[in-house]
Amino acid sequence: MAVGILVPSVSIIGQLIGAITVSIIAVVSGIAIYGSLKALNLLRVDEEVEEVGLDESLYEMDVYPEVPIGSGESS
């Protein structure tokens, strides 16, 4: 809203300070959460799960059964 512009008793400087403060808090919180997840090794799956595929390892099903796997040549 344009309260800082339309209402003379409200300072636009105060609103800018508030917006900057909230932005800093959000960035610091995000970095803290990311850092803790990275420290606990919760951001990536294991290499074998990555090779097999997350859908197949979690749900034990082929997500795209109509898409052939391989070179397309039958042996």
PDB file of N, CA and C in Angstrom:
ATOM      1  N   MET A   1       0.833  -1.181   0.000  1.00  0.00           N
ATOM      2  CA  MET A   1       0.000   0.000   0.000  1.00  0.00           C
ATOM      3  C   MET A   1       0.879   1.247   0.000  1.00  0.00           C
ATOM      4  N   ALA A   2       0.323   2.318  -0.408  1.00  0.00           N
ATOM      5  CA  ALA A   2       1.051   3.575  -0.500  1.00  0.00           C
ATOM      6  C   ALA A   2       0.816   4.438   0.730  1.00  0.00           C
ATOM      7  N   VAL A   3       0.837   3.808   1.916  1.00  0.00           N
ATOM      8  CA  VAL A   3       0.555   4.560   3.140  1.00  0.00           C
ATOM      9  C   VAL A   3       1.629   5.608   3.383  1.00  0.00           C
ATOM     10  N   GLY A   4       2.879   5.259   3.125  1.00  0.00           N
ATOM     11  CA  GLY A   4       3.956   6.213   3.351  1.00  0.00           C
ATOM     12  C   GLY A   4       3.900   7.411   2.430  1.00  0.00           C
ATOM     13  N   ILE A   5       3.232   7.278   1.307  1.00  0.00           N
ATOM     14  CA  ILE A   5       3.119   8.384   0.356  1.00  0.00           C
ATOM     15  C   ILE A   5       1.842   9.181   0.596  1.00  0.00           C
ATOM     16  N   LEU A   6       0.726   8.491   0.826  1.00  0.00           N
ATOM     17  CA  LEU A   6      -0.571   9.149   0.913  1.00  0.00           C
ATOM     18  C   LEU A   6      -0.908   9.664   2.310  1.00  0.00           C
ATOM     19  N   VAL A   7      -0.360   9.051   3.354  1.00  0.00           N
ATOM     20  CA  VAL A   7      -0.648   9.474   4.729  1.00  0.00           C
ATOM     21  C   VAL A   7       0.585  10.181   5.266  1.00  0.00           C
ATOM     22  N   PRO A   8       0.498  11.487   5.493  1.00  0.00           N
ATOM     23  CA  PRO A   8       1.693  12.244   5.891  1.00  0.00           C
ATOM     24  C   PRO A   8       2.236  11.872   7.274  1.00  0.00           C
ATOM     25  N   SER A   9       1.418  11.288   8.141  1.00  0.00           N
ATOM     26  CA  SER A   9       1.913  10.962   9.481  1.00  0.00           C
ATOM     27  C   SER A   9       2.759   9.689   9.495  1.00  0.00           C
ATOM     28  N   VAL A  10       2.740   8.935   8.415  1.00  0.00           N
ATOM     29  CA  VAL A  10       3.533   7.710   8.322  1.00  0.00           C
ATOM     30  C   VAL A  10       4.749   7.999   7.455  1.00  0.00           C
ATOM     31  N   SER A  11       5.915   7.692   7.988  1.00  0.00           N
ATOM     32  CA  SER A  11       7.157   7.975   7.273  1.00  0.00           C
ATOM     33  C   SER A  11       7.480   6.854   6.288  1.00  0.00           C
ATOM     34  N   ILE A  12       7.844   7.247   5.086  1.00  0.00           N
ATOM     35  CA  ILE A  12       8.254   6.245   4.099  1.00  0.00           C
ATOM     36  C   ILE A  12       9.612   5.657   4.480  1.00  0.00           C
ATOM     37  N   ILE A  13      10.417   6.426   5.196  1.00  0.00           N
ATOM     38  CA  ILE A  13      11.714   5.923   5.667  1.00  0.00           C
ATOM     39  C   ILE A  13      11.493   4.772   6.644  1.00  0.00           C
ATOM     40  N   GLY A  14      10.522   4.930   7.525  1.00  0.00           N
ATOM     41  CA  GLY A  14      10.206   3.855   8.467  1.00  0.00           C
ATOM     42  C   GLY A  14       9.759   2.592   7.757  1.00  0.00           C
ATOM     43  N   GLN A  15       8.977   2.748   6.708  1.00  0.00           N
ATOM     44  CA  GLN A  15       8.539   1.581   5.944  1.00  0.00           C
ATOM     45  C   GLN A  15       9.699   0.935   5.199  1.00  0.00           C
ATOM     46  N   LEU A  16      10.607   1.734   4.673  1.00  0.00           N
ATOM     47  CA  LEU A  16      11.788   1.177   4.008  1.00  0.00           C
ATOM     48  C   LEU A  16      12.666   0.421   4.994  1.00  0.00           C
ATOM     49  N   ILE A  17      12.844   0.982   6.182  1.00  0.00           N
ATOM     50  CA  ILE A  17      13.630   0.301   7.217  1.00  0.00           C
ATOM     51  C   ILE A  17      12.970  -1.024   7.584  1.00  0.00           C
ATOM     52  N   GLY A  18      11.646  -1.017   7.710  1.00  0.00           N
ATOM     53  CA  GLY A  18      10.925  -2.254   8.013  1.00  0.00           C
ATOM     54  C   GLY A  18      11.069  -3.290   6.918  1.00  0.00           C
ATOM     55  N   ALA A  19      10.966  -2.865   5.670  1.00  0.00           N
ATOM     56  CA  ALA A  19      11.100  -3.795   4.548  1.00  0.00           C
ATOM     57  C   ALA A  19      12.506  -4.380   4.481  1.00  0.00           C
ATOM     58  N   ILE A  20      13.509  -3.548   4.709  1.00  0.00           N
ATOM     59  CA  ILE A  20      14.894  -4.030   4.703  1.00  0.00           C
ATOM     60  C   ILE A  20      15.127  -4.992   5.861  1.00  0.00           C
ATOM     61  N   THR A  21      14.581  -4.675   7.032  1.00  0.00           N
ATOM     62  CA  THR A  21      14.739  -5.541   8.200  1.00  0.00           C
ATOM     63  C   THR A  21      14.113  -6.909   7.960  1.00  0.00           C
ATOM     64  N   VAL A  22      12.903  -6.921   7.429  1.00  0.00           N
ATOM     65  CA  VAL A  22      12.236  -8.197   7.155  1.00  0.00           C
ATOM     66  C   VAL A  22      13.006  -8.989   6.103  1.00  0.00           C
ATOM     67  N   SER A  23      13.543  -8.314   5.104  1.00  0.00           N
ATOM     68  CA  SER A  23      14.333  -8.996   4.077  1.00  0.00           C
ATOM     69  C   SER A  23      15.586  -9.621   4.668  1.00  0.00           C
ATOM     70  N   ILE A  24      16.258  -8.892   5.541  1.00  0.00           N
ATOM     71  CA  ILE A  24      17.468  -9.421   6.182  1.00  0.00           C
ATOM     72  C   ILE A  24      17.125 -10.624   7.050  1.00  0.00           C
ATOM     73  N   ILE A  25      16.049 -10.545   7.811  1.00  0.00           N
ATOM     74  CA  ILE A  25      15.639 -11.670   8.654  1.00  0.00           C
ATOM     75  C   ILE A  25      15.326 -12.895   7.792  1.00  0.00           C
ATOM     76  N   ALA A  26      14.651 -12.696   6.668  1.00  0.00           N
ATOM     77  CA  ALA A  26      14.308 -13.815   5.785  1.00  0.00           C
ATOM     78  C   ALA A  26      15.558 -14.458   5.190  1.00  0.00           C
ATOM     79  N   VAL A  27      16.506 -13.649   4.752  1.00  0.00           N
ATOM     80  CA  VAL A  27      17.732 -14.184   4.155  1.00  0.00           C
ATOM     81  C   VAL A  27      18.556 -14.929   5.198  1.00  0.00           C
ATOM     82  N   VAL A  28      18.713 -14.354   6.378  1.00  0.00           N
ATOM     83  CA  VAL A  28      19.494 -15.004   7.437  1.00  0.00           C
ATOM     84  C   VAL A  28      18.832 -16.313   7.860  1.00  0.00           C
ATOM     85  N   SER A  29      17.509 -16.318   7.984  1.00  0.00           N
ATOM     86  CA  SER A  29      16.800 -17.545   8.348  1.00  0.00           C
ATOM     87  C   SER A  29      16.962 -18.613   7.271  1.00  0.00           C
ATOM     88  N   GLY A  30      16.856 -18.222   6.016  1.00  0.00           N
ATOM     89  CA  GLY A  30      17.035 -19.171   4.923  1.00  0.00           C
ATOM     90  C   GLY A  30      18.432 -19.759   4.890  1.00  0.00           C
ATOM     91  N   ILE A  31      19.435 -18.925   5.112  1.00  0.00           N
ATOM     92  CA  ILE A  31      20.816 -19.414   5.144  1.00  0.00           C
ATOM     93  C   ILE A  31      21.017 -20.364   6.315  1.00  0.00           C
ATOM     94  N   ALA A  32      20.430 -20.058   7.469  1.00  0.00           N
ATOM     95  CA  ALA A  32      20.558 -20.931   8.638  1.00  0.00           C
ATOM     96  C   ALA A  32      19.899 -22.287   8.391  1.00  0.00           C
ATOM     97  N   ILE A  33      18.726 -22.288   7.802  1.00  0.00           N
ATOM     98  CA  ILE A  33      18.043 -23.555   7.516  1.00  0.00           C
ATOM     99  C   ILE A  33      18.819 -24.356   6.476  1.00  0.00           C
ATOM    100  N   TYR A  34      19.277 -23.701   5.421  1.00  0.00           N
ATOM    101  CA  TYR A  34      20.061 -24.381   4.395  1.00  0.00           C
ATOM    102  C   TYR A  34      21.348 -24.956   4.991  1.00  0.00           C
ATOM    103  N   GLY A  35      22.029 -24.171   5.811  1.00  0.00           N
ATOM    104  CA  GLY A  35      23.272 -24.639   6.418  1.00  0.00           C
ATOM    105  C   GLY A  35      23.057 -25.831   7.331  1.00  0.00           C
ATOM    106  N   SER A  36      21.985 -25.814   8.114  1.00  0.00           N
ATOM    107  CA  SER A  36      21.730 -26.944   9.010  1.00  0.00           C
ATOM    108  C   SER A  36      21.351 -28.195   8.224  1.00  0.00           C
ATOM    109  N   LEU A  37      20.569 -28.053   7.159  1.00  0.00           N
ATOM    110  CA  LEU A  37      20.237 -29.214   6.333  1.00  0.00           C
ATOM    111  C   LEU A  37      21.478 -29.765   5.635  1.00  0.00           C
ATOM    112  N   LYS A  38      22.353 -28.879   5.189  1.00  0.00           N
ATOM    113  CA  LYS A  38      23.584 -29.322   4.541  1.00  0.00           C
ATOM    114  C   LYS A  38      24.507 -30.012   5.541  1.00  0.00           C
ATOM    115  N   ALA A  39      24.586 -29.488   6.765  1.00  0.00           N
ATOM    116  CA  ALA A  39      25.433 -30.094   7.788  1.00  0.00           C
ATOM    117  C   ALA A  39      24.927 -31.481   8.180  1.00  0.00           C
ATOM    118  N   LEU A  40      23.617 -31.669   8.161  1.00  0.00           N
ATOM    119  CA  LEU A  40      23.031 -32.966   8.500  1.00  0.00           C
ATOM    120  C   LEU A  40      22.949 -33.900   7.292  1.00  0.00           C
ATOM    121  N   ASN A  41      23.444 -33.446   6.148  1.00  0.00           N
ATOM    122  CA  ASN A  41      23.465 -34.218   4.908  1.00  0.00           C
ATOM    123  C   ASN A  41      22.053 -34.638   4.483  1.00  0.00           C
ATOM    124  N   LEU A  42      21.113 -33.720   4.559  1.00  0.00           N
ATOM    125  CA  LEU A  42      19.727 -34.002   4.200  1.00  0.00           C
ATOM    126  C   LEU A  42      19.307 -33.352   2.883  1.00  0.00           C
ATOM    127  N   LEU A  43      20.250 -32.786   2.146  1.00  0.00           N
ATOM    128  CA  LEU A  43      19.902 -32.106   0.903  1.00  0.00           C
ATOM    129  C   LEU A  43      19.948 -33.017  -0.317  1.00  0.00           C
ATOM    130  N   ARG A  44      20.693 -34.107  -0.240  1.00  0.00           N
ATOM    131  CA  ARG A  44      20.835 -34.996  -1.396  1.00  0.00           C
ATOM    132  C   ARG A  44      20.475 -36.419  -1.003  1.00  0.00           C
ATOM    133  N   VAL A  45      20.138 -37.216  -1.996  1.00  0.00           N
ATOM    134  CA  VAL A  45      19.894 -38.634  -1.772  1.00  0.00           C
ATOM    135  C   VAL A  45      21.200 -39.387  -1.999  1.00  0.00           C
ATOM    136  N   ASP A  46      21.217 -40.658  -1.607  1.00  0.00           N
ATOM    137  CA  ASP A  46      22.409 -41.477  -1.813  1.00  0.00           C
ATOM    138  C   ASP A  46      22.684 -41.652  -3.301  1.00  0.00           C
ATOM    139  N   GLU A  47      23.935 -42.027  -3.620  1.00  0.00           N
ATOM    140  CA  GLU A  47      24.319 -42.190  -5.020  1.00  0.00           C
ATOM    141  C   GLU A  47      23.543 -43.313  -5.688  1.00  0.00           C
ATOM    142  N   GLU A  48      23.315 -44.404  -4.963  1.00  0.00           N
ATOM    143  CA  GLU A  48      22.595 -45.529  -5.569  1.00  0.00           C
ATOM    144  C   GLU A  48      21.135 -45.169  -5.847  1.00  0.00           C
ATOM    145  N   VAL A  49      20.525 -44.390  -4.966  1.00  0.00           N
ATOM    146  CA  VAL A  49      19.152 -43.929  -5.194  1.00  0.00           C
ATOM    147  C   VAL A  49      19.124 -42.978  -6.381  1.00  0.00           C
ATOM    148  N   GLU A  50      20.154 -42.173  -6.513  1.00  0.00           N
ATOM    149  CA  GLU A  50      20.236 -41.244  -7.638  1.00  0.00           C
ATOM    150  C   GLU A  50      20.354 -41.992  -8.960  1.00  0.00           C
ATOM    151  N   GLU A  51      21.096 -43.089  -8.964  1.00  0.00           N
ATOM    152  CA  GLU A  51      21.257 -43.889 -10.178  1.00  0.00           C
ATOM    153  C   GLU A  51      19.955 -44.588 -10.564  1.00  0.00           C
ATOM    154  N   VAL A  52      19.273 -45.174  -9.577  1.00  0.00           N
ATOM    155  CA  VAL A  52      18.036 -45.915  -9.839  1.00  0.00           C
ATOM    156  C   VAL A  52      16.909 -44.962 -10.180  1.00  0.00           C
ATOM    157  N   GLY A  53      16.869 -43.853  -9.494  1.00  0.00           N
ATOM    158  CA  GLY A  53      15.789 -42.887  -9.669  1.00  0.00           C
ATOM    159  C   GLY A  53      14.984 -42.795  -8.391  1.00  0.00           C
ATOM    160  N   LEU A  54      14.632 -41.600  -8.015  1.00  0.00           N
ATOM    161  CA  LEU A  54      13.938 -41.381  -6.749  1.00  0.00           C
ATOM    162  C   LEU A  54      12.543 -41.989  -6.751  1.00  0.00           C
ATOM    163  N   ASP A  55      11.838 -41.891  -7.875  1.00  0.00           N
ATOM    164  CA  ASP A  55      10.488 -42.456  -7.936  1.00  0.00           C
ATOM    165  C   ASP A  55      10.507 -43.966  -7.761  1.00  0.00           C
ATOM    166  N   GLU A  56      11.447 -44.608  -8.433  1.00  0.00           N
ATOM    167  CA  GLU A  56      11.506 -46.062  -8.347  1.00  0.00           C
ATOM    168  C   GLU A  56      11.941 -46.519  -6.962  1.00  0.00           C
ATOM    169  N   SER A  57      12.844 -45.793  -6.326  1.00  0.00           N
ATOM    170  CA  SER A  57      13.297 -46.206  -5.000  1.00  0.00           C
ATOM    171  C   SER A  57      12.253 -45.915  -3.924  1.00  0.00           C
ATOM    172  N   LEU A  58      11.475 -44.858  -4.079  1.00  0.00           N
ATOM    173  CA  LEU A  58      10.449 -44.543  -3.076  1.00  0.00           C
ATOM    174  C   LEU A  58       9.162 -45.325  -3.284  1.00  0.00           C
ATOM    175  N   TYR A  59       8.702 -45.394  -4.529  1.00  0.00           N
ATOM    176  CA  TYR A  59       7.384 -45.956  -4.809  1.00  0.00           C
ATOM    177  C   TYR A  59       7.433 -47.321  -5.476  1.00  0.00           C
ATOM    178  N   GLU A  60       8.644 -47.784  -5.808  1.00  0.00           N
ATOM    179  CA  GLU A  60       8.859 -49.082  -6.439  1.00  0.00           C
ATOM    180  C   GLU A  60       8.007 -49.251  -7.694  1.00  0.00           C
ATOM    181  N   MET A  61       8.015 -48.233  -8.530  1.00  0.00           N
ATOM    182  CA  MET A  61       7.281 -48.297  -9.787  1.00  0.00           C
ATOM    183  C   MET A  61       8.009 -47.476 -10.844  1.00  0.00           C
ATOM    184  N   ASP A  62       7.793 -47.843 -12.102  1.00  0.00           N
ATOM    185  CA  ASP A  62       8.373 -47.095 -13.208  1.00  0.00           C
ATOM    186  C   ASP A  62       7.426 -45.951 -13.548  1.00  0.00           C
ATOM    187  N   VAL A  63       7.933 -44.750 -13.487  1.00  0.00           N
ATOM    188  CA  VAL A  63       7.086 -43.581 -13.672  1.00  0.00           C
ATOM    189  C   VAL A  63       6.677 -43.413 -15.133  1.00  0.00           C
ATOM    190  N   TYR A  64       7.573 -43.715 -16.042  1.00  0.00           N
ATOM    191  CA  TYR A  64       7.305 -43.557 -17.470  1.00  0.00           C
ATOM    192  C   TYR A  64       7.390 -44.925 -18.155  1.00  0.00           C
ATOM    193  N   PRO A  65       6.406 -45.791 -17.987  1.00  0.00           N
ATOM    194  CA  PRO A  65       6.509 -47.135 -18.570  1.00  0.00           C
ATOM    195  C   PRO A  65       6.449 -47.135 -20.100  1.00  0.00           C
ATOM    196  N   GLU A  66       5.895 -46.094 -20.710  1.00  0.00           N
ATOM    197  CA  GLU A  66       5.784 -46.069 -22.167  1.00  0.00           C
ATOM    198  C   GLU A  66       7.076 -45.630 -22.847  1.00  0.00           C
ATOM    199  N   VAL A  67       8.036 -45.129 -22.091  1.00  0.00           N
ATOM    200  CA  VAL A  67       9.304 -44.676 -22.654  1.00  0.00           C
ATOM    201  C   VAL A  67      10.301 -45.819 -22.559  1.00  0.00           C
ATOM    202  N   PRO A  68      10.796 -46.306 -23.704  1.00  0.00           N
ATOM    203  CA  PRO A  68      11.756 -47.413 -23.658  1.00  0.00           C
ATOM    204  C   PRO A  68      13.099 -46.955 -23.097  1.00  0.00           C
ATOM    205  N   ILE A  69      13.738 -47.859 -22.408  1.00  0.00           N
ATOM    206  CA  ILE A  69      15.054 -47.578 -21.838  1.00  0.00           C
ATOM    207  C   ILE A  69      16.090 -48.312 -22.679  1.00  0.00           C
ATOM    208  N   GLY A  70      17.124 -47.633 -23.067  1.00  0.00           N
ATOM    209  CA  GLY A  70      18.181 -48.253 -23.848  1.00  0.00           C
ATOM    210  C   GLY A  70      18.352 -47.570 -25.188  1.00  0.00           C
ATOM    211  N   SER A  71      19.016 -48.278 -26.107  1.00  0.00           N
ATOM    212  CA  SER A  71      19.341 -47.688 -27.406  1.00  0.00           C
ATOM    213  C   SER A  71      18.198 -47.791 -28.408  1.00  0.00           C
ATOM    214  N   GLY A  72      17.193 -48.592 -28.124  1.00  0.00           N
ATOM    215  CA  GLY A  72      16.078 -48.745 -29.041  1.00  0.00           C
ATOM    216  C   GLY A  72      16.237 -49.924 -29.977  1.00  0.00           C
ATOM    217  N   GLU A  73      17.388 -50.586 -29.938  1.00  0.00           N
ATOM    218  CA  GLU A  73      17.626 -51.755 -30.777  1.00  0.00           C
ATOM    219  C   GLU A  73      17.288 -53.008 -29.989  1.00  0.00           C
ATOM    220  N   SER A  74      16.569 -53.922 -30.605  1.00  0.00           N
ATOM    221  CA  SER A  74      16.274 -55.189 -29.929  1.00  0.00           C
ATOM    222  C   SER A  74      17.378 -56.180 -30.253  1.00  0.00           C
ATOM    223  N   SER A  75      17.684 -57.026 -29.286  1.00  0.00           N
ATOM    224  CA  SER A  75      18.771 -57.979 -29.512  1.00  0.00           C
ATOM    225  C   SER A  75      18.278 -59.384 -29.672  1.00  0.00           C
TER     226      SER A  75
END
